Each structure stands twice: as structure tokens, then as C-alpha cells.
mmCIF file of C-alpha atoms in Angstrom:
data_model
loop_
_atom_site.group_PDB
_atom_site.id
_atom_site.type_symbol
_atom_site.label_atom_id
_atom_site.label_comp_id
_atom_site.label_asym_id
_atom_site.label_seq_id
_atom_site.Cartn_x
_atom_site.Cartn_y
_atom_site.Cartn_z
ATOM 1 C CA MET A 246 0.000 0.000 0.000
ATOM 2 C CA ALA A 247 1.483 3.341 -1.060
ATOM 3 C CA HIS A 248 2.205 6.113 1.410
ATOM 4 C CA PRO A 249 -0.929 8.295 1.629
ATOM 5 C CA THR A 250 -1.209 11.866 0.413
ATOM 6 C CA ILE A 251 -3.067 13.904 3.025
ATOM 7 C CA SER A 252 -5.264 16.659 1.654
ATOM 8 C CA GLU A 253 -5.250 19.005 4.669
ATOM 9 C CA ASP A 254 -2.624 21.608 5.447
ATOM 10 C CA ILE A 255 -1.596 19.909 8.679
ATOM 11 C CA PRO A 256 1.211 20.685 11.162
ATOM 12 C CA PRO A 257 4.706 19.386 10.330
ATOM 13 C CA MET A 258 4.713 17.127 13.400
ATOM 14 C CA TYR A 259 1.599 15.357 12.112
ATOM 15 C CA LYS A 260 3.210 14.768 8.725
ATOM 16 C CA ASN A 261 6.408 13.475 10.321
ATOM 17 C CA ILE A 262 4.513 11.045 12.565
ATOM 18 C CA VAL A 263 2.534 9.698 9.613
ATOM 19 C CA LYS A 264 5.685 9.332 7.538
ATOM 20 C CA GLY A 265 7.490 7.460 10.301
ATOM 21 C CA LEU A 266 4.673 5.191 11.497
ATOM 22 C CA TRP A 267 2.988 4.322 8.216
ATOM 23 C CA PRO A 268 5.439 1.575 7.108
ATOM 24 C CA VAL A 269 5.465 0.111 10.646
ATOM 25 C CA LEU A 270 1.677 -0.082 10.898
ATOM 26 C CA LEU A 271 1.373 -1.697 7.500
ATOM 27 C CA ARG A 272 3.654 -4.523 8.641
ATOM 28 C CA THR A 273 2.151 -4.916 12.116
ATOM 29 C CA TRP A 274 -1.244 -6.321 11.075
ATOM 30 C CA ARG A 275 -3.295 -7.145 7.994
ATOM 31 C CA HIS A 276 -5.913 -4.659 6.867
ATOM 32 C CA ASP A 277 -9.471 -5.202 5.671
ATOM 33 C CA TRP A 278 -10.678 -1.687 4.912
ATOM 34 C CA GLN A 279 -14.000 -1.087 3.206
ATOM 35 C CA GLY A 280 -16.169 1.946 2.504
ATOM 36 C CA GLY A 281 -13.392 4.414 1.761
ATOM 37 C CA GLU A 282 -15.623 5.930 -0.913
ATOM 38 C CA HIS A 283 -17.866 7.268 1.867
ATOM 39 C CA ILE A 284 -15.079 9.384 3.378
ATOM 40 C CA PRO A 285 -15.392 12.967 2.083
ATOM 41 C CA LYS A 286 -12.332 13.980 0.087
ATOM 42 C CA SER A 287 -12.643 17.581 1.237
ATOM 43 C CA GLY A 288 -14.665 19.633 3.686
ATOM 44 C CA GLY A 289 -15.409 19.116 7.338
ATOM 45 C CA PHE A 290 -17.081 15.963 8.653
ATOM 46 C CA VAL A 291 -17.424 13.814 11.755
ATOM 47 C CA ALA A 292 -16.137 10.231 11.746
ATOM 48 C CA ALA A 293 -17.845 8.219 14.502
ATOM 49 C CA ALA A 294 -16.794 4.673 15.427
ATOM 50 C CA ASN A 295 -17.331 1.945 18.007
ATOM 51 C CA HIS A 296 -14.721 1.446 20.733
ATOM 52 C CA ILE A 297 -13.392 -2.031 21.610
ATOM 53 C CA SER A 298 -9.674 -1.522 22.303
ATOM 54 C CA TYR A 299 -7.141 1.093 23.324
ATOM 55 C CA LEU A 300 -5.742 0.678 19.800
ATOM 56 C CA ASP A 301 -8.894 2.008 18.160
ATOM 57 C CA GLY A 302 -7.664 5.582 17.960
ATOM 58 C CA PHE A 303 -4.590 4.524 15.996
ATOM 59 C CA THR A 304 -6.616 2.183 13.804
ATOM 60 C CA LEU A 305 -9.247 4.765 12.906
ATOM 61 C CA ALA A 306 -6.558 7.362 12.238
ATOM 62 C CA GLN A 307 -4.702 4.975 9.928
ATOM 63 C CA PHE A 308 -7.859 4.262 7.945
ATOM 64 C CA LEU A 309 -8.713 7.945 7.561
ATOM 65 C CA ILE A 310 -5.153 8.869 6.627
ATOM 66 C CA SER A 311 -5.259 6.156 3.952
ATOM 67 C CA GLN A 312 -8.192 8.113 2.492
ATOM 68 C CA GLY A 313 -6.200 11.342 2.527
ATOM 69 C CA ARG A 314 -7.775 12.844 5.655
ATOM 70 C CA ALA A 315 -5.925 13.829 8.823
ATOM 71 C CA PRO A 316 -8.140 13.131 11.852
ATOM 72 C CA ARG A 317 -8.455 15.345 14.898
ATOM 73 C CA TYR A 318 -9.767 13.749 18.078
ATOM 74 C CA LEU A 319 -11.759 15.040 20.990
ATOM 75 C CA ALA A 320 -9.341 13.514 23.514
ATOM 76 C CA LYS A 321 -9.379 13.170 27.298
ATOM 77 C CA SER A 322 -7.573 16.114 28.858
ATOM 78 C CA ALA A 323 -5.456 13.742 30.984
ATOM 79 C CA LEU A 324 -3.487 12.800 27.877
ATOM 80 C CA PHE A 325 -2.303 16.396 27.560
ATOM 81 C CA GLY A 326 -0.695 16.174 31.000
ATOM 82 C CA MET A 327 1.522 13.186 30.214
ATOM 83 C CA PRO A 328 5.195 13.926 29.452
ATOM 84 C CA GLY A 329 5.910 13.508 25.751
ATOM 85 C CA VAL A 330 2.279 12.767 24.953
ATOM 86 C CA LYS A 331 1.287 16.406 25.509
ATOM 87 C CA ARG A 332 3.733 17.580 22.854
ATOM 88 C CA VAL A 333 2.360 15.083 20.334
ATOM 89 C CA MET A 334 -1.283 15.850 21.125
ATOM 90 C CA THR A 335 -0.726 19.592 20.876
ATOM 91 C CA GLY A 336 1.555 19.366 17.852
ATOM 92 C CA THR A 337 -0.998 17.333 15.887
ATOM 93 C CA GLY A 338 -3.926 19.624 16.724
ATOM 94 C CA GLN A 339 -5.915 17.273 18.938
ATOM 95 C CA ILE A 340 -8.646 18.835 21.098
ATOM 96 C CA PRO A 341 -8.609 18.340 24.917
ATOM 97 C CA VAL A 342 -11.899 17.596 26.648
ATOM 98 C CA VAL A 343 -12.508 18.124 30.367
ATOM 99 C CA ARG A 344 -15.862 16.495 30.998
ATOM 100 C CA GLY A 345 -18.322 18.074 33.377
ATOM 101 C CA SER A 346 -16.637 21.481 33.257
ATOM 102 C CA ALA A 347 -16.800 24.769 31.390
ATOM 103 C CA GLN A 348 -13.821 23.579 29.350
ATOM 104 C CA ALA A 349 -16.026 20.886 27.808
ATOM 105 C CA VAL A 350 -17.933 23.711 26.107
ATOM 106 C CA GLN A 351 -14.642 25.100 24.826
ATOM 107 C CA ALA A 352 -13.788 21.702 23.327
ATOM 108 C CA TYR A 353 -17.177 21.573 21.614
ATOM 109 C CA GLU A 354 -16.659 25.049 20.174
ATOM 110 C CA ALA A 355 -13.158 24.064 19.019
ATOM 111 C CA ALA A 356 -14.657 21.061 17.221
ATOM 112 C CA LEU A 357 -17.199 23.300 15.478
ATOM 113 C CA ASP A 358 -14.421 25.653 14.390
ATOM 114 C CA ALA A 359 -12.407 22.707 13.060
ATOM 115 C CA ILE A 360 -15.374 21.455 11.025
ATOM 116 C CA GLU A 361 -15.884 24.933 9.577
ATOM 117 C CA ARG A 362 -12.212 24.951 8.538
ATOM 118 C CA GLY A 363 -12.768 21.688 6.699
ATOM 119 C CA ASP A 364 -11.188 19.287 9.186
ATOM 120 C CA CYS A 365 -12.095 15.705 10.048
ATOM 121 C CA ILE A 366 -13.215 15.333 13.671
ATOM 122 C CA CYS A 367 -13.179 11.822 15.185
ATOM 123 C CA VAL A 368 -15.541 10.800 17.960
ATOM 124 C CA MET A 369 -16.195 7.493 19.686
ATOM 125 C CA PRO A 370 -19.766 8.161 20.830
ATOM 126 C CA GLU A 371 -19.791 5.511 23.553
ATOM 127 C CA GLY A 372 -17.333 7.695 25.449
ATOM 128 C CA THR A 373 -15.326 4.729 26.712
ATOM 129 C CA LEU A 374 -14.458 1.150 25.842
ATOM 130 C CA THR A 375 -17.611 -0.901 25.426
ATOM 131 C CA ARG A 376 -18.685 -2.889 28.450
ATOM 132 C CA HIS A 377 -21.000 -5.100 26.435
ATOM 133 C CA GLU A 378 -19.933 -8.682 27.107
ATOM 134 C CA ASP A 379 -19.823 -9.498 23.386
ATOM 135 C CA LEU A 380 -18.232 -6.159 22.442
ATOM 136 C CA TRP A 381 -21.265 -4.712 20.663
ATOM 137 C CA PRO A 382 -21.708 -0.928 20.932
ATOM 138 C CA MET A 383 -23.242 0.603 24.020
ATOM 139 C CA PRO A 384 -25.713 3.502 23.777
ATOM 140 C CA GLY A 385 -23.987 6.595 22.459
ATOM 141 C CA LYS A 386 -23.564 10.039 23.937
ATOM 142 C CA THR A 387 -24.941 12.900 21.882
ATOM 143 C CA GLY A 388 -21.757 14.886 21.178
ATOM 144 C CA ALA A 389 -21.125 13.592 17.637
ATOM 145 C CA ALA A 390 -24.731 14.192 16.601
ATOM 146 C CA ARG A 391 -24.665 17.652 18.154
ATOM 147 C CA ILE A 392 -21.590 18.633 16.128
ATOM 148 C CA ALA A 393 -23.097 17.278 12.905
ATOM 149 C CA LEU A 394 -26.432 19.024 13.442
ATOM 150 C CA SER A 395 -24.803 22.305 14.473
ATOM 151 C CA THR A 396 -22.577 22.467 11.401
ATOM 152 C CA GLY A 397 -24.608 20.575 8.809
ATOM 153 C CA CYS A 398 -21.574 18.394 8.082
ATOM 154 C CA PRO A 399 -21.684 14.692 7.136
ATOM 155 C CA LEU A 400 -21.722 12.183 10.006
ATOM 156 C CA ILE A 401 -19.909 9.021 8.873
ATOM 157 C CA PRO A 402 -20.528 5.753 10.784
ATOM 158 C CA ILE A 403 -17.576 3.383 11.104
ATOM 159 C CA GLY A 404 -17.385 -0.141 12.514
ATOM 160 C CA MET A 405 -14.034 -1.554 13.697
ATOM 161 C CA TRP A 406 -13.203 -5.157 14.527
ATOM 162 C CA GLY A 407 -9.985 -7.042 15.232
ATOM 163 C CA THR A 408 -8.233 -4.575 17.500
ATOM 164 C CA GLN A 409 -9.555 -6.550 20.474
ATOM 165 C CA ASP A 410 -7.472 -9.514 19.281
ATOM 166 C CA VAL A 411 -4.356 -7.367 19.598
ATOM 167 C CA LEU A 412 -5.268 -5.605 22.831
ATOM 168 C CA PHE A 413 -8.420 -6.808 24.584
ATOM 169 C CA PRO A 414 -10.338 -4.166 26.560
ATOM 170 C CA TYR A 415 -9.669 -4.028 30.297
ATOM 171 C CA ARG A 416 -7.087 -6.845 30.159
ATOM 172 C CA GLY A 417 -3.701 -5.224 30.449
ATOM 173 C CA VAL A 418 -1.662 -3.096 28.069
ATOM 174 C CA THR A 419 0.604 -5.658 26.397
ATOM 175 C CA PRO A 420 -0.400 -6.187 22.759
ATOM 176 C CA LYS A 421 -0.480 -9.653 21.198
ATOM 177 C CA LEU A 422 1.060 -9.145 17.780
ATOM 178 C CA LEU A 423 1.649 -12.781 16.843
ATOM 179 C CA PRO A 424 0.220 -14.488 14.989
ATOM 180 C CA ARG A 425 -0.427 -11.466 12.775
ATOM 181 C CA LYS A 426 -3.979 -10.204 13.192
ATOM 182 C CA THR A 427 -6.463 -8.786 10.673
ATOM 183 C CA ILE A 428 -7.926 -5.400 11.533
ATOM 184 C CA LYS A 429 -11.234 -4.496 9.895
ATOM 185 C CA VAL A 430 -12.503 -0.949 9.427
ATOM 186 C CA TYR A 431 -15.808 -0.559 7.559
ATOM 187 C CA ALA A 432 -17.257 2.869 6.793
ATOM 188 C CA GLY A 433 -20.837 3.500 5.732
ATOM 189 C CA ALA A 434 -22.723 6.283 4.011
ATOM 190 C CA ALA A 435 -23.403 9.452 5.992
ATOM 191 C CA VAL A 436 -26.225 9.106 8.520
ATOM 192 C CA ASP A 437 -29.431 10.686 7.191
ATOM 193 C CA LEU A 438 -30.189 13.635 9.467
ATOM 194 C CA ASP A 439 -31.903 15.878 6.924
ATOM 195 C CA ASP A 440 -35.241 15.878 8.723
ATOM 196 C CA LEU A 441 -33.542 16.846 11.992
ATOM 197 C CA ARG A 442 -31.641 19.832 10.633
ATOM 198 C CA GLY A 443 -33.082 23.314 10.912
ATOM 199 C CA VAL A 444 -35.298 22.447 13.886
ATOM 200 C CA PRO A 445 -34.703 23.257 17.571
ATOM 201 C CA MET A 446 -31.915 21.029 18.901
ATOM 202 C CA THR A 447 -33.890 19.527 21.747
ATOM 203 C CA GLY A 448 -32.873 16.540 23.813
ATOM 204 C CA GLY A 449 -35.310 14.423 21.806
ATOM 205 C CA VAL A 450 -33.765 15.491 18.502
ATOM 206 C CA LEU A 451 -30.254 14.742 19.775
ATOM 207 C CA ARG A 452 -31.296 11.338 21.089
ATOM 208 C CA GLU A 453 -32.936 10.466 17.775
ATOM 209 C CA ALA A 454 -29.872 11.533 15.790
ATOM 210 C CA THR A 455 -27.620 9.572 18.149
ATOM 211 C CA ALA A 456 -29.815 6.478 17.900
ATOM 212 C CA ARG A 457 -29.549 6.624 14.097
ATOM 213 C CA LEU A 458 -25.780 6.999 14.372
ATOM 214 C CA MET A 459 -25.369 4.037 16.719
ATOM 215 C CA ASP A 460 -27.640 1.908 14.512
ATOM 216 C CA ALA A 461 -25.504 2.803 11.490
ATOM 217 C CA ILE A 462 -22.272 2.017 13.355
ATOM 218 C CA THR A 463 -23.746 -1.325 14.428
ATOM 219 C CA VAL A 464 -24.637 -2.173 10.809
ATOM 220 C CA GLN A 465 -21.015 -1.643 9.787
ATOM 221 C CA LEU A 466 -19.811 -3.699 12.749
ATOM 222 C CA GLU A 467 -22.196 -6.499 11.785
ATOM 223 C CA ARG A 468 -20.618 -6.506 8.318
ATOM 224 C CA ALA A 469 -17.115 -6.600 9.771
ATOM 225 C CA ARG A 470 -17.961 -9.391 12.231
ATOM 226 C CA GLY A 471 -20.226 -11.378 9.913
ATOM 227 C CA GLU A 472 -22.768 -11.546 12.722
ATOM 228 C CA VAL A 473 -26.100 -10.001 13.664
ATOM 229 C CA ALA A 474 -26.116 -7.771 16.726
ATOM 230 C CA PRO A 475 -28.473 -8.618 19.598
ATOM 231 C CA ASP A 476 -31.688 -6.646 19.942
ATOM 232 C CA ARG A 477 -30.921 -3.486 21.939
ATOM 233 C CA SER A 478 -34.228 -1.714 21.308
ATOM 234 C CA ASN A 479 -34.814 -1.138 25.027
ATOM 235 C CA ASP A 480 -31.488 0.622 25.550
ATOM 236 C CA MET A 481 -31.584 4.327 26.331
ATOM 237 C CA ASN A 482 -29.237 6.731 24.591
ATOM 238 C CA GLY A 483 -26.683 8.586 26.660
ATOM 239 C CA GLU A 484 -26.258 12.304 27.069
ATOM 240 C CA HIS A 485 -23.271 14.512 26.363
#
């Protein structure tokens, strides 16, 4: 797979990291990537994915970079306080989030500004690693839908599978690289929110948009897993 050409005018650190890591990641695991045609080639959008492993952020970024887009994450503020990590997070334009504080509003506004500039914003709507015993998505928080409705940008659902074979959630931090694993990333068409745009952004509207997003993510995960998800119709959507 050729080295990707990223469309955005991104910071030099970001370009250097991509250049250095790309060959390593291509050799670390096999890739089954589908739905790249659904990733906008230009303009701002939200990429929303399920969360089954601490490797998911790297995996989603690799997929998006392969499509020429440089992702920016809404990332836990704690990461910006870690030596070395802070420099990388800041140098690549990631957005710190302090939940339950006034700074969470600042992060939301920064995400809106990034979308307006034409950036790709990545969100894992569950807010944490799934706690579903079979690793299906949990109910989502409304942040991704809120950004998409506020800006009118596309909201792209993405299902990921295989990262749990490398680093299983909640079971240590040592990856299992051998035998070589296959990582699947399947993207779908933008979630249809047309009927929810231009109306008051009530809690009901946000929950409906989030439910559509999580359903669309689950469809892509079903494709990646070759399985049908259990009925979760009684689940309630989260708030953000």
C-alpha cells in the first residue's frame, strides 16, 4: 500500500509522525478496509466509530489517513498532562476535553471551528471502551450528533473489529502481535439527518440523531464481524 497523500494543510509534526509510522503499521497487522468511498475527500465531517480496544484511535486514524484525511480527536484532557504525549497531542492539533466542566464547552466550540475549517473530527460516541460482554456498541452520547447538526456536516458511521485480538479491553496493556492479526474498518454512508436539521436542537432530537448513528455504526460492525447484533431496542441513549 502506497504512502498516503493527506489533503489538509496539517502541522509538520503530524506529517512526520505519519511518515514514520505508516510503514510500521502496514507490517504490524493485515488490513481489511472497506467503505473508503464514503469518506469525504474535502470539507469538514465527523467520523464516529465503536470502541473495543485502546488501539482504536490509531486504527481509525490509519484508515482515515489512507483516504487522505488527517483526523483530529476530541481527547481526554489527561493525555495532555503526560510527558511527551502532551507535545504530540498539541503538535498534531488534537482537542482536549474536560468532561463536566466549562472547558467541555470550549472543546465543543473548538470542534465546530475545526469542522468549519474543513477538518475531520473523530468521535467514539460511547465515550469509553464498550462494556458489552460481546463487544457490541453501548448507547452513544450525543456529542457527535450535536456537532453534525450544528454544522450541517456529514456524520460518517464506522465499525471496527480485530483490535480486540491485539489488545483486549480491560485486560492489560501488552499487545499480542503474533500471529499477525487482521484489523477491519468498515465505513458506511453518511447518517441521514436531513429531517432533523433546521429544527430546535432539543434533547429528543439529539437522542434520535444519536440512535440513528449508533444503529448505522452497528450495521457496519455487523458486516465486519459477519454476525447479527443482539436486539438493543430497550437501551436508552446517553447524554453529552
